[in-house]
Amino acid sequence: MAEFKRIRNFSIIAHIDHGKSTLADRLMELTHTISEREAQEQLLDDMELERERGITIKSHPVRMIYRADDGADYQFNLIDTPGHVDFTYEVSRSLGACEGALLLIDAAQGVQAQTVANVNLAFRLNLKVIPVINKIDLPAASLEMCYEQMEEILAIPREEALLCSAKEGTGIREIMEAVISRISPPREPEFDGSAALIFDSAYDAFRGVVIYVRVIKGEFRRGTRIRLFNNNLECEIKEVGCFRPKMTEDTILGAGTVGYLIPNIKSSSDTRIGDTVTDVKNPCQKPLPGFKEVHPMVFSGIYPIDTADYNQLKLSMGKLQLNDAAFLYQPESSVALGFGFRCGFLGLLHMEIIQERLRREYNMDLIATYPSVIYHVFLKNGSTLEVDNPVHLPDPAEIDRIEEPLIKASIMLPTEYIGDIMNLIMSKRGTVTHTDSVDGKHVIITAALPMHEILIDFHDKLKSVTRGYGSMDYEPAGYGAAKLVKLDVMVNGEPVDAFSSIVHVDHAYSRGRQLVRRLKEVIPQQMFQIAIQAAVGSKIIARETVRQLRKNVLAKCYGGDITRKRKLLEKQKAGKKRMKQVGSVSIPQEAFVAVLKTSDED
């Protein structure tokens, strides 16, 4: 077990795609944590989805033993973190288990919006930040631009920066030495007893719940009886160990280190991220501070295609929530889709990843409803409602006003695209509060936008308008009143609650036209005519018709009076009318997917 002064706990933070996972690979190679046979690109990104998309979704801890220039062996506990804005909660939890952080800056792209957000997060937690300029081997690398942006935006002196190329492996040893000299070892707290902070957890099909902990004081080993503060649950540890980078069993988990515990816990709901674990024989008196409670920003309904899979979906969501504390869910039912769950996410990418993980890891066939946010609805009788599902919106006659959530967005982009981005912000009902010039070539635009407007395609449009050079970070900025209405979609005269959405009155007509046009393409023809209508209250604002399948009843008519033909057509028409009264329209799964993909460009 390493002494306190020989332990360093640190994270790697950066904007998305600035080389965090590649740098982690080089650090593991230098410390011989992995053999040449095991080595592969982005080793810590062990999820199939992470490799497919080239992004980090989960924080990944790993323990390395490094022999420094002074001849001593140091224990490095590294936690690799995601870079996308939707996974900020993962980053904050990882930083809460560390004393310092390596800040990675792409030499070609410079400081980006999420870089600023992650640095501020580290500063708020009083961590030592070591700036590292990566990708210096690129032809487009501009060190002077990076130095200027570091001093202007992050207020970090250029002398503190280290240079490296994680791809080529240059400057890696200097980074390791800087971690030893600049990041302080863990401090032993003054309180009595033993305590460990749960910063993550996972579910193993064979071993049950696995808790990732940072041990603050004391030590934990197999057979130790522990108590969880959250629910006062006592249980026994079956196994302790560390990540190298796979889970490796150890005899003891000592103070100051990062590792895992496998307690004798049956249910995934018994553990909670941010909770404190203590030894029953040597307990601490009060829990550790833990983490700030996370609040979802985006809501969507998730339903099983086969209603018999409801219980299986419930179990799968419980296991997934254990691995992703930012994901919340509660049961709900829909007339069109049956029993399912109302789920909360931190953003649209987060929602997409959760749905994909449920499909791949748990073999679930799902339907998701149109994403929405939480609206504050003020009624004329003085009461207030929180509505996250358009179905629950009261009658318009009872509503005094509706307030929608706003965000404060920081958009960093090259100067030549400023006009296009201003137009994009205005088209999304946003207002630019101020702009700051960074280094003559880049500006930071601060804008206030409705949360609902950035849900679907804002990030994609930002990237396409700025040729991939623009980046955005956002934070909640309260609520503001807006003229919002409920847009209903009726198929054959029946409202389909899964297609309902809350939209701004100015966008209701265009949104209604898109919806009915898209649904006309995917709803199959029936023996009778089907009307697809978009309505606001009792007013129909758009309509498309799915034409009926018709049998040629005149084929057997070889001449004769025209009245004979009319008689046959009238008879067919009456039959179609009667069929429409008793017939119901089966809406295929593709229709629900098509509604999600409907964008402003349709």
Coordinates of C-alpha atoms in Angstrom, one line a residue:
M1 CA 0.0 0.0 0.0
A2 CA 1.5 3.3 -1.1
E3 CA 2.2 6.2 1.3
F4 CA 0.1 9.3 1.1
K5 CA 3.0 11.3 -0.4
R6 CA 3.5 8.8 -3.2
I7 CA -0.2 8.9 -4.4
R8 CA -1.5 11.3 -7.1
N9 CA -5.2 11.4 -8.1
F10 CA -6.0 13.3 -11.2
S11 CA -8.4 13.6 -14.2
I12 CA -8.0 14.6 -17.9
I13 CA -10.4 17.3 -19.0
A14 CA -10.9 18.8 -22.4
H15 CA -13.3 19.7 -25.2
I16 CA -14.6 16.8 -27.2
D17 CA -12.1 15.2 -29.7
H18 CA -9.0 17.0 -28.2
G19 CA -7.2 13.7 -27.6
K20 CA -8.0 12.7 -24.0
S21 CA -8.3 9.0 -24.7
T22 CA -5.1 8.9 -26.8
L23 CA -3.1 10.6 -24.0
A24 CA -4.5 8.1 -21.5
D25 CA -3.3 5.3 -23.8
R26 CA 0.3 6.8 -23.8
L27 CA 0.3 7.2 -20.0
M28 CA -0.6 3.5 -19.6
E29 CA 2.0 2.5 -22.1
L30 CA 4.8 4.5 -20.3
T31 CA 3.9 3.0 -16.9
H32 CA 3.6 -0.6 -18.4
T33 CA 0.0 -0.8 -17.1
I34 CA -0.9 -2.7 -20.3
S35 CA 1.2 -5.1 -22.3
E36 CA 2.0 -4.6 -26.0
R37 CA -0.4 -7.5 -26.7
E38 CA -3.3 -5.7 -24.9
A39 CA -2.5 -2.3 -26.4
Q40 CA -5.1 -0.8 -28.8
E41 CA -6.4 2.7 -29.7
Q42 CA -8.6 4.4 -27.0
L43 CA -8.3 1.4 -24.6
L44 CA -10.4 3.1 -21.8
D45 CA -13.3 3.6 -24.2
D46 CA -14.5 0.0 -23.7
M47 CA -18.1 0.6 -24.7
E48 CA -19.0 -0.4 -28.3
L49 CA -20.8 2.9 -28.7
E50 CA -17.8 4.9 -27.6
R51 CA -15.6 3.3 -30.2
E52 CA -18.2 3.7 -33.0
R53 CA -18.7 7.4 -32.4
G54 CA -15.2 8.2 -31.3
I55 CA -16.4 9.9 -28.1
T56 CA -16.0 9.2 -24.4
I57 CA -19.4 8.6 -22.7
K58 CA -18.4 7.3 -19.3
S59 CA -15.6 8.2 -16.9
H60 CA -13.0 5.4 -16.7
P61 CA -10.6 5.1 -13.7
V62 CA -7.2 3.3 -14.0
R63 CA -4.3 2.8 -11.6
M64 CA -0.7 3.2 -12.8
I65 CA 2.6 2.7 -11.0
Y66 CA 5.2 5.2 -12.3
R67 CA 8.9 5.2 -11.5
A68 CA 9.9 8.9 -11.4
D69 CA 13.3 10.5 -12.1
D70 CA 14.0 10.5 -8.4
G71 CA 13.9 6.7 -8.4
A72 CA 10.7 6.4 -6.3
D73 CA 7.5 4.5 -7.4
Y74 CA 4.4 6.7 -7.4
Q75 CA 0.8 5.4 -7.6
F76 CA -1.2 7.4 -10.2
N77 CA -5.0 7.1 -10.1
L78 CA -6.3 8.6 -13.4
I79 CA -9.9 9.2 -14.3
D80 CA -10.5 9.8 -18.0
T81 CA -13.6 12.0 -18.6
P82 CA -16.1 12.8 -21.4
G83 CA -15.9 16.1 -23.3
H84 CA -19.4 16.6 -24.6
V85 CA -21.6 19.2 -22.8
D86 CA -24.3 16.5 -22.2
F87 CA -21.9 14.6 -19.9
T88 CA -20.8 17.4 -17.7
Y89 CA -22.1 15.6 -14.6
E90 CA -19.7 12.7 -15.3
V91 CA -16.9 15.2 -15.4
S92 CA -17.9 16.9 -12.1
R93 CA -18.1 13.6 -10.3
S94 CA -14.7 12.5 -11.6
L95 CA -13.1 15.8 -10.5
G96 CA -14.7 15.4 -7.0
A97 CA -12.5 12.3 -6.5
C98 CA -9.2 14.1 -7.5
E99 CA -6.7 16.7 -6.4
G100 CA -5.7 17.9 -9.8
A101 CA -6.5 17.8 -13.6
L102 CA -4.6 17.8 -16.9
L103 CA -6.3 20.3 -19.2
L104 CA -5.8 19.3 -22.8
I105 CA -5.9 21.9 -25.5
D106 CA -5.8 21.1 -29.2
A107 CA -2.9 23.0 -30.8
A108 CA -4.9 23.5 -34.1
Q109 CA -8.3 24.4 -32.6
G110 CA -7.2 26.2 -29.4
V111 CA -9.5 26.8 -26.4
Q112 CA -13.1 25.7 -27.1
A113 CA -16.4 26.4 -25.2
Q114 CA -16.4 23.1 -23.3
T115 CA -12.7 23.6 -22.3
V116 CA -13.7 26.8 -20.5
A117 CA -16.7 25.1 -18.8
N118 CA -14.5 22.2 -17.6
V119 CA -11.7 24.5 -16.3
N120 CA -14.2 26.6 -14.3
L121 CA -15.5 23.3 -12.9
A122 CA -12.0 22.4 -11.7
F123 CA -11.3 25.8 -10.3
R124 CA -14.6 25.7 -8.3
L125 CA -13.4 22.5 -6.7
N126 CA -10.0 24.1 -5.9
L127 CA -8.1 21.6 -8.1
K128 CA -4.6 22.2 -9.5
V129 CA -4.9 22.5 -13.3
I130 CA -1.9 21.6 -15.5
P131 CA -2.4 23.0 -19.1
V132 CA -1.1 20.6 -21.8
I133 CA -1.1 21.7 -25.5
N134 CA -1.7 18.5 -27.5
K135 CA -1.3 17.7 -31.3
I136 CA 1.8 19.9 -31.7
D137 CA 2.8 17.6 -34.7
L138 CA -0.2 18.9 -36.8
P139 CA 0.7 21.2 -39.7
A140 CA -2.1 23.5 -38.7
A141 CA -0.8 23.8 -35.0
S142 CA -0.6 27.4 -33.8
L143 CA 1.1 27.5 -30.4
E144 CA 0.9 31.4 -30.2
M145 CA -2.9 31.3 -30.6
C146 CA -3.1 28.7 -27.8
Y147 CA -0.9 30.7 -25.5
E148 CA -2.9 33.9 -26.1
Q149 CA -6.3 32.2 -25.6
M150 CA -5.0 30.5 -22.3
E151 CA -4.1 33.9 -20.9
E152 CA -7.1 35.8 -22.2
I153 CA -9.9 33.3 -21.6
L154 CA -8.6 30.9 -18.8
A155 CA -6.2 33.4 -17.0
I156 CA -3.5 30.7 -17.0
P157 CA 0.1 32.0 -17.6
R158 CA 1.7 30.6 -20.8
E159 CA 4.8 29.5 -18.8
E160 CA 2.7 26.7 -17.1
A161 CA 1.8 25.0 -20.4
L162 CA 3.4 21.7 -21.4
L163 CA 3.7 20.6 -25.0
C164 CA 3.0 17.1 -26.3
S165 CA 1.8 14.9 -29.1
A166 CA -0.2 12.1 -27.7
K167 CA -0.4 10.4 -31.1
E168 CA 3.4 10.3 -31.5
G169 CA 4.2 9.9 -27.8
T170 CA 6.4 13.1 -27.4
G171 CA 6.3 15.0 -24.1
I172 CA 4.6 12.3 -22.1
R173 CA 7.3 11.8 -19.5
E174 CA 7.4 15.6 -18.8
I175 CA 3.6 15.4 -18.1
M176 CA 4.2 12.6 -15.6
E177 CA 6.9 14.6 -13.8
A178 CA 4.6 17.7 -13.7
V179 CA 1.8 15.6 -12.1
I180 CA 4.3 14.6 -9.3
S181 CA 5.7 18.2 -8.8
R182 CA 2.5 20.3 -9.2
I183 CA -0.4 18.1 -8.0
S184 CA -0.4 17.7 -4.2
P185 CA -0.9 14.2 -2.6
P186 CA -4.2 13.4 -0.8
R187 CA -4.5 15.0 2.6
E188 CA -5.7 12.9 5.6
P189 CA -8.9 14.4 7.0
E190 CA -9.2 15.4 10.7
F191 CA -12.3 13.4 11.5
D192 CA -12.3 10.0 13.1
G193 CA -13.4 6.7 11.5
S194 CA -13.2 5.4 8.0
A195 CA -15.0 6.9 5.0
A196 CA -15.1 6.4 1.2
L197 CA -17.0 8.5 -1.4
I198 CA -19.1 6.6 -4.1
F199 CA -18.3 8.5 -7.4
D200 CA -19.7 5.9 -9.8
S201 CA -21.2 2.4 -10.0
A202 CA -22.0 -0.3 -12.4
Y203 CA -24.0 -3.6 -12.6
D204 CA -22.3 -6.8 -13.3
A205 CA -24.5 -9.7 -14.4
F206 CA -22.5 -12.2 -12.4
R207 CA -21.3 -10.3 -9.3
G208 CA -24.2 -7.7 -8.9
V209 CA -23.6 -4.1 -7.9
V210 CA -20.0 -2.8 -8.3
I211 CA -19.3 0.5 -6.4
Y212 CA -16.5 2.8 -7.6
V213 CA -15.0 4.7 -4.6
R214 CA -12.4 7.2 -3.6
V215 CA -11.2 6.2 0.0
I216 CA -10.9 9.3 2.1
K217 CA -9.8 7.8 5.4
G218 CA -9.3 4.3 6.8
E219 CA -9.1 1.1 4.8
F220 CA -11.4 -1.5 3.3
R221 CA -10.8 -5.2 2.6
R222 CA -12.8 -8.4 1.8
G223 CA -15.0 -9.4 4.7
T224 CA -15.3 -5.8 6.2
R225 CA -18.9 -5.0 7.2
I226 CA -19.8 -1.6 5.8
R227 CA -22.7 0.8 6.2
L228 CA -24.2 3.1 3.5
F229 CA -25.4 6.5 4.9
N230 CA -28.1 7.1 2.3
N231 CA -30.4 4.2 3.5
N232 CA -28.5 3.0 6.6
L233 CA -28.0 -0.4 4.9
E234 CA -25.3 -2.7 6.4
C235 CA -23.6 -5.4 4.2
E236 CA -20.4 -7.3 3.8
I237 CA -17.7 -6.6 1.2
K238 CA -17.2 -9.7 -1.1
E239 CA -14.3 -8.2 -3.1
V240 CA -12.0 -5.1 -3.3
G241 CA -9.7 -4.1 -6.0
C242 CA -8.5 -1.4 -8.5
F243 CA -8.6 -0.8 -12.2
R244 CA -5.5 -1.7 -14.3
P245 CA -7.5 -0.9 -16.5
K246 CA -9.7 -4.0 -16.1
M247 CA -11.0 -4.7 -12.6
T248 CA -8.2 -6.4 -10.7
E249 CA -8.8 -7.9 -7.2
D250 CA -6.6 -6.7 -4.4
T251 CA -6.2 -7.5 -0.7
I252 CA -6.8 -3.9 0.6
L253 CA -8.1 -0.5 -0.5
G254 CA -6.2 2.1 1.5
A255 CA -6.7 5.8 2.2
G256 CA -6.2 8.2 -0.6
T257 CA -6.7 5.6 -3.3
V258 CA -9.3 5.0 -6.0
G259 CA -10.8 1.5 -6.6
Y260 CA -13.9 -0.6 -6.4
L261 CA -15.9 -2.5 -3.8
I262 CA -18.4 -5.4 -4.5
P263 CA -20.8 -5.4 -1.5
N264 CA -23.3 -8.1 -0.8
I265 CA -26.2 -6.0 -2.3
K266 CA -29.1 -7.6 -4.1
S267 CA -30.9 -4.5 -5.6
S268 CA -29.4 -1.9 -7.9
S269 CA -31.6 0.8 -6.2
D270 CA -29.8 0.3 -2.8
T271 CA -26.7 2.4 -3.9
R272 CA -26.6 6.1 -4.7
I273 CA -23.8 8.1 -6.3
G274 CA -22.4 10.7 -3.9
D275 CA -23.2 8.5 -0.9
T276 CA -20.6 7.7 1.9
V277 CA -19.5 4.2 2.8
T278 CA -18.1 3.6 6.3
D279 CA -16.8 0.7 8.3
V280 CA -19.3 -0.6 10.9
K281 CA -16.5 -1.2 13.5
N282 CA -14.8 2.1 12.9
P283 CA -17.6 4.4 11.6
C284 CA -17.4 8.2 10.7
Q285 CA -20.0 10.3 12.4
K286 CA -21.4 12.2 9.4
P287 CA -21.4 11.7 5.6
L288 CA -19.0 13.3 3.2
P289 CA -20.3 16.4 1.2
G290 CA -21.1 14.2 -1.9
F291 CA -22.2 15.8 -5.2
K292 CA -24.8 18.4 -6.3
E293 CA -28.1 16.8 -7.3
V294 CA -28.5 16.7 -11.1
H295 CA -31.7 18.0 -12.8
P296 CA -32.7 16.7 -16.2
M297 CA -33.1 19.2 -19.0
V298 CA -34.9 17.1 -21.7
F299 CA -37.8 14.7 -21.2
S300 CA -39.1 12.0 -23.5
G301 CA -41.4 9.0 -23.3
I302 CA -39.8 5.6 -23.8
Y303 CA -42.2 2.6 -24.5
P304 CA -41.6 -1.0 -25.4
I305 CA -42.8 -2.0 -28.8
D306 CA -44.2 -5.3 -27.3
T307 CA -46.2 -4.5 -24.1
A308 CA -45.1 -7.8 -22.7
D309 CA -41.5 -6.4 -22.4
Y310 CA -42.6 -3.7 -19.9
N311 CA -41.2 -5.4 -16.8
Q312 CA -38.0 -6.3 -18.6
L313 CA -37.6 -2.6 -19.7
K314 CA -38.1 -1.5 -16.0
L315 CA -35.3 -3.8 -14.8
S316 CA -33.0 -2.7 -17.6
M317 CA -33.5 1.0 -16.8
G318 CA -32.7 0.3 -13.1
K319 CA -29.4 -1.3 -14.1
L320 CA -28.6 1.5 -16.5
Q321 CA -29.4 4.2 -14.0
L322 CA -26.9 2.6 -11.7
N323 CA -24.2 3.3 -14.3
D324 CA -25.6 6.8 -15.3
A325 CA -26.9 8.8 -12.4
A326 CA -28.0 11.7 -14.6
F327 CA -30.7 9.5 -16.2
L328 CA -34.1 9.5 -14.4
Y329 CA -37.3 7.7 -15.2
Q330 CA -40.8 7.2 -13.8
P331 CA -43.8 5.1 -15.1
E332 CA -46.4 6.6 -17.4
S333 CA -49.1 5.4 -19.8
S334 CA -50.3 6.5 -23.2
V335 CA -53.5 5.8 -25.1
A336 CA -51.5 5.1 -28.3
L337 CA -48.5 3.4 -27.0
G338 CA -49.6 1.6 -23.8
F339 CA -47.4 1.4 -20.6
G340 CA -44.0 3.0 -20.6
F341 CA -41.7 5.5 -18.8
R342 CA -41.2 9.3 -18.8
C343 CA -37.4 9.7 -18.9
G344 CA -35.2 12.7 -18.0
F345 CA -31.9 13.4 -19.8
L346 CA -29.2 16.1 -19.7
G347 CA -29.4 16.7 -23.4
L348 CA -30.3 15.3 -26.8
L349 CA -27.0 13.3 -27.2
H350 CA -27.5 11.9 -23.7
M351 CA -31.0 10.8 -24.7
E352 CA -29.8 9.2 -27.9
I353 CA -27.0 7.3 -26.1
I354 CA -29.4 6.0 -23.4
Q355 CA -31.8 4.7 -26.0
E356 CA -29.0 3.1 -28.0
R357 CA -27.6 1.4 -24.8
L358 CA -31.0 0.0 -23.9
R359 CA -31.3 -1.4 -27.4
R360 CA -27.8 -2.9 -27.6
E361 CA -26.9 -3.9 -24.0
Y362 CA -30.4 -5.1 -23.0
N363 CA -31.9 -6.1 -26.4
M364 CA -34.9 -3.9 -25.9
D365 CA -37.1 -2.8 -28.9
L366 CA -38.3 0.8 -28.1
I367 CA -40.4 3.7 -29.3
A368 CA -39.5 7.2 -28.1
T369 CA -41.8 10.2 -28.1
Y370 CA -40.9 13.7 -29.2
P371 CA -38.5 15.3 -26.6
S372 CA -39.8 18.2 -24.4
V373 CA -38.7 20.3 -21.5
I374 CA -40.4 21.3 -18.2
Y375 CA -42.8 24.3 -18.6
H376 CA -44.3 26.4 -15.8
V377 CA -48.0 26.9 -16.4
F378 CA -49.7 29.7 -14.4
L379 CA -53.5 29.2 -14.2
K380 CA -56.1 31.9 -13.8
N381 CA -57.1 30.6 -10.4
G382 CA -53.6 31.5 -9.1
S383 CA -52.1 27.9 -9.0
T384 CA -49.0 26.8 -10.9
L385 CA -48.3 23.5 -12.6
E386 CA -45.0 22.0 -13.9
V387 CA -45.7 20.2 -17.2
D388 CA -43.1 18.0 -18.9
N389 CA -45.6 16.1 -21.1
P390 CA -47.9 18.0 -23.6
V391 CA -50.7 15.6 -22.7
H392 CA -51.0 17.2 -19.2
L393 CA -51.3 20.8 -20.5
P394 CA -54.6 22.2 -19.2
D395 CA -57.4 23.7 -21.3
P396 CA -56.2 27.0 -22.9
A397 CA -59.2 28.9 -21.3
E398 CA -57.8 28.1 -17.8
I399 CA -54.2 29.2 -18.6
D400 CA -53.0 32.7 -17.7
R401 CA -49.5 32.3 -19.1
I402 CA -46.8 29.7 -19.8
E403 CA -43.1 30.1 -19.0
E404 CA -40.4 28.1 -20.7
P405 CA -36.9 27.3 -19.5
L406 CA -34.1 29.5 -20.9
I407 CA -30.4 28.8 -21.3
K408 CA -27.3 31.0 -21.4
A409 CA -25.2 29.7 -24.3
S410 CA -21.5 30.5 -24.8
I411 CA -20.7 30.0 -28.5
M412 CA -17.0 30.2 -29.6
L413 CA -16.4 30.5 -33.3
P414 CA -14.1 32.1 -36.0
T415 CA -14.8 35.8 -36.6
E416 CA -15.9 35.2 -40.3
Y417 CA -19.0 33.2 -39.3
I418 CA -20.4 35.7 -36.8
G419 CA -23.2 36.9 -39.1
D420 CA -24.5 33.4 -39.9
I421 CA -24.5 32.5 -36.2
M422 CA -26.4 35.7 -35.3
N423 CA -29.1 34.7 -37.9
L424 CA -29.2 31.1 -36.5
I425 CA -29.7 32.4 -33.0
M426 CA -32.5 34.8 -34.1
S427 CA -34.3 32.0 -36.0
K428 CA -34.4 30.1 -32.8
R429 CA -36.0 33.0 -30.9
G430 CA -32.7 33.8 -29.1
T431 CA -31.1 37.1 -28.3
V432 CA -27.4 37.9 -28.3
T433 CA -26.5 39.6 -25.0
H434 CA -22.8 40.4 -25.8
T435 CA -19.8 39.3 -27.9
D436 CA -16.2 39.1 -26.7
S437 CA -13.2 39.1 -29.1
V438 CA -10.6 36.5 -28.1
D439 CA -7.5 36.9 -30.2
G440 CA -8.5 38.8 -33.4
K441 CA -9.6 35.5 -35.1
H442 CA -12.1 34.1 -32.7
V443 CA -15.1 35.6 -30.8
I444 CA -17.3 34.3 -28.0
I445 CA -21.0 35.1 -28.4
T446 CA -23.1 34.9 -25.2
A447 CA -26.8 34.4 -26.0
A448 CA -30.1 33.7 -24.2
L449 CA -32.1 31.0 -25.9
P450 CA -35.2 28.9 -25.1
M451 CA -34.1 25.4 -24.2
H452 CA -36.8 23.8 -26.4
E453 CA -35.3 25.5 -29.5
I454 CA -31.9 23.9 -29.2
L455 CA -33.2 20.4 -28.5
I456 CA -33.3 18.9 -32.0
D457 CA -30.9 20.4 -34.5
F458 CA -29.2 23.5 -33.1
H459 CA -25.9 21.8 -32.5
D460 CA -25.8 20.2 -36.0
K461 CA -26.6 23.6 -37.6
L462 CA -23.9 25.3 -35.6
K463 CA -21.3 22.8 -36.8
S464 CA -22.4 23.0 -40.4
V465 CA -22.6 26.8 -40.5
T466 CA -19.1 27.2 -39.0
R467 CA -17.6 24.3 -41.0
G468 CA -17.0 22.4 -37.8
Y469 CA -15.1 25.1 -36.0
G470 CA -17.9 26.4 -33.8
S471 CA -18.4 25.0 -30.3
M472 CA -21.1 25.6 -27.6
D473 CA -21.5 25.2 -23.9
Y474 CA -24.7 26.1 -22.0
E475 CA -26.1 26.4 -18.5
P476 CA -29.7 27.0 -17.2
A477 CA -30.8 30.6 -17.0
G478 CA -34.2 30.5 -15.3
Y479 CA -37.6 30.8 -17.0
G480 CA -39.3 33.4 -19.3
A481 CA -42.9 33.9 -20.5
A482 CA -43.7 33.0 -24.1
K483 CA -46.7 32.6 -26.4
L484 CA -46.9 28.8 -26.4
V485 CA -49.6 26.5 -27.6
K486 CA -50.3 22.7 -27.7
L487 CA -50.1 21.2 -31.1
D488 CA -52.2 18.1 -31.5
V489 CA -52.1 15.6 -34.4
M490 CA -55.3 13.7 -35.2
V491 CA -55.4 10.6 -37.3
N492 CA -58.9 9.7 -38.6
G493 CA -60.3 12.2 -36.2
E494 CA -58.6 10.7 -33.1
P495 CA -55.9 12.7 -31.3
V496 CA -52.6 10.7 -31.0
D497 CA -51.0 11.8 -27.7
A498 CA -47.5 10.5 -28.7
F499 CA -47.4 13.1 -31.5
S500 CA -48.4 16.1 -29.3
S501 CA -45.9 18.9 -28.7
I502 CA -45.8 22.3 -27.1
V503 CA -44.6 24.9 -29.7
H504 CA -44.4 28.7 -30.1
V505 CA -47.4 30.2 -31.7
D506 CA -45.3 31.6 -34.6
H507 CA -43.9 28.1 -35.4
A508 CA -47.2 26.2 -35.0
Y509 CA -48.3 26.3 -38.6
S510 CA -44.9 25.3 -40.1
R511 CA -44.4 22.5 -37.5
G512 CA -48.0 21.2 -38.2
R513 CA -47.4 21.1 -41.9
Q514 CA -44.1 19.2 -41.5
L515 CA -45.8 16.6 -39.2
V516 CA -48.8 15.8 -41.3
R517 CA -46.6 15.7 -44.5
R518 CA -44.2 13.3 -42.9
L519 CA -47.0 11.1 -41.4
K520 CA -48.7 10.9 -44.8
E521 CA -45.5 9.2 -46.2
V522 CA -45.4 6.5 -43.5
I523 CA -49.0 5.7 -42.6
P524 CA -50.1 2.8 -45.0
Q525 CA -53.2 3.1 -47.2
Q526 CA -56.4 1.5 -45.9
M527 CA -59.7 0.5 -47.6
F528 CA -61.0 4.0 -46.6
Q529 CA -59.7 7.5 -46.8
I530 CA -57.6 8.7 -43.7
A531 CA -57.4 12.4 -42.7
I532 CA -54.2 13.4 -40.9
Q533 CA -54.8 16.8 -39.2
A534 CA -52.7 19.2 -37.1
A535 CA -54.7 21.3 -34.7
V536 CA -54.2 24.1 -32.1
G537 CA -57.2 23.8 -29.7
S538 CA -60.2 23.4 -32.0
K539 CA -58.7 25.1 -35.0
I540 CA -57.3 22.8 -37.8
I541 CA -54.1 24.4 -39.2
A542 CA -52.9 21.7 -41.5
R543 CA -54.2 18.6 -43.3
E544 CA -53.0 15.8 -45.5
T545 CA -55.1 12.8 -46.8
V546 CA -54.0 9.2 -47.2
R547 CA -55.9 8.0 -50.3
Q548 CA -58.0 4.9 -50.0
L549 CA -57.3 1.7 -51.8
R550 CA -60.1 1.3 -54.4
K551 CA -61.4 -1.7 -56.2
N552 CA -62.5 -1.0 -59.8
V553 CA -66.3 -1.7 -59.5
L554 CA -66.9 -0.6 -63.1
A555 CA -64.8 -3.3 -64.6
K556 CA -67.8 -5.6 -65.1
C557 CA -69.9 -2.8 -66.7
Y558 CA -69.8 -3.2 -70.5
G559 CA -71.9 -0.2 -71.6
G560 CA -75.4 0.5 -70.8
D561 CA -76.9 3.7 -69.2
I562 CA -74.5 6.0 -67.2
T563 CA -77.0 5.7 -64.3
R564 CA -76.0 2.0 -63.9
K565 CA -72.3 3.1 -63.4
R566 CA -73.3 5.8 -61.0
K567 CA -75.4 3.3 -59.0
L568 CA -72.3 1.0 -58.5
L569 CA -70.1 4.0 -57.5
E570 CA -72.7 5.3 -55.0
K571 CA -72.9 1.8 -53.5
Q572 CA -69.1 1.6 -53.1
K573 CA -69.1 5.1 -51.5
A574 CA -71.7 4.1 -48.9
G575 CA -69.7 0.9 -48.1
K576 CA -66.5 3.0 -47.6
K577 CA -68.3 5.4 -45.3
R578 CA -69.6 2.6 -43.2
M579 CA -66.1 1.0 -43.1
K580 CA -64.6 4.3 -41.9
Q581 CA -67.0 4.4 -39.0
V582 CA -65.9 1.0 -37.7
G583 CA -62.3 0.9 -39.0
S584 CA -59.3 1.9 -36.9
V585 CA -55.9 3.0 -38.3
S586 CA -52.8 1.1 -37.2
I587 CA -49.9 3.5 -36.9
P588 CA -46.6 1.8 -37.7
Q589 CA -43.4 2.3 -35.6
E590 CA -41.7 4.2 -38.5
A591 CA -44.3 7.0 -38.0
F592 CA -43.0 7.7 -34.4
V593 CA -39.4 7.7 -35.6
A594 CA -40.3 10.0 -38.6
V595 CA -41.8 12.5 -36.2
L596 CA -38.6 12.6 -34.2
K597 CA -36.6 13.3 -37.4
T598 CA -38.8 16.1 -38.6
S599 CA -36.7 19.3 -38.6
D600 CA -37.0 22.9 -39.8
E601 CA -35.4 21.9 -43.2
D602 CA -38.3 19.7 -44.3

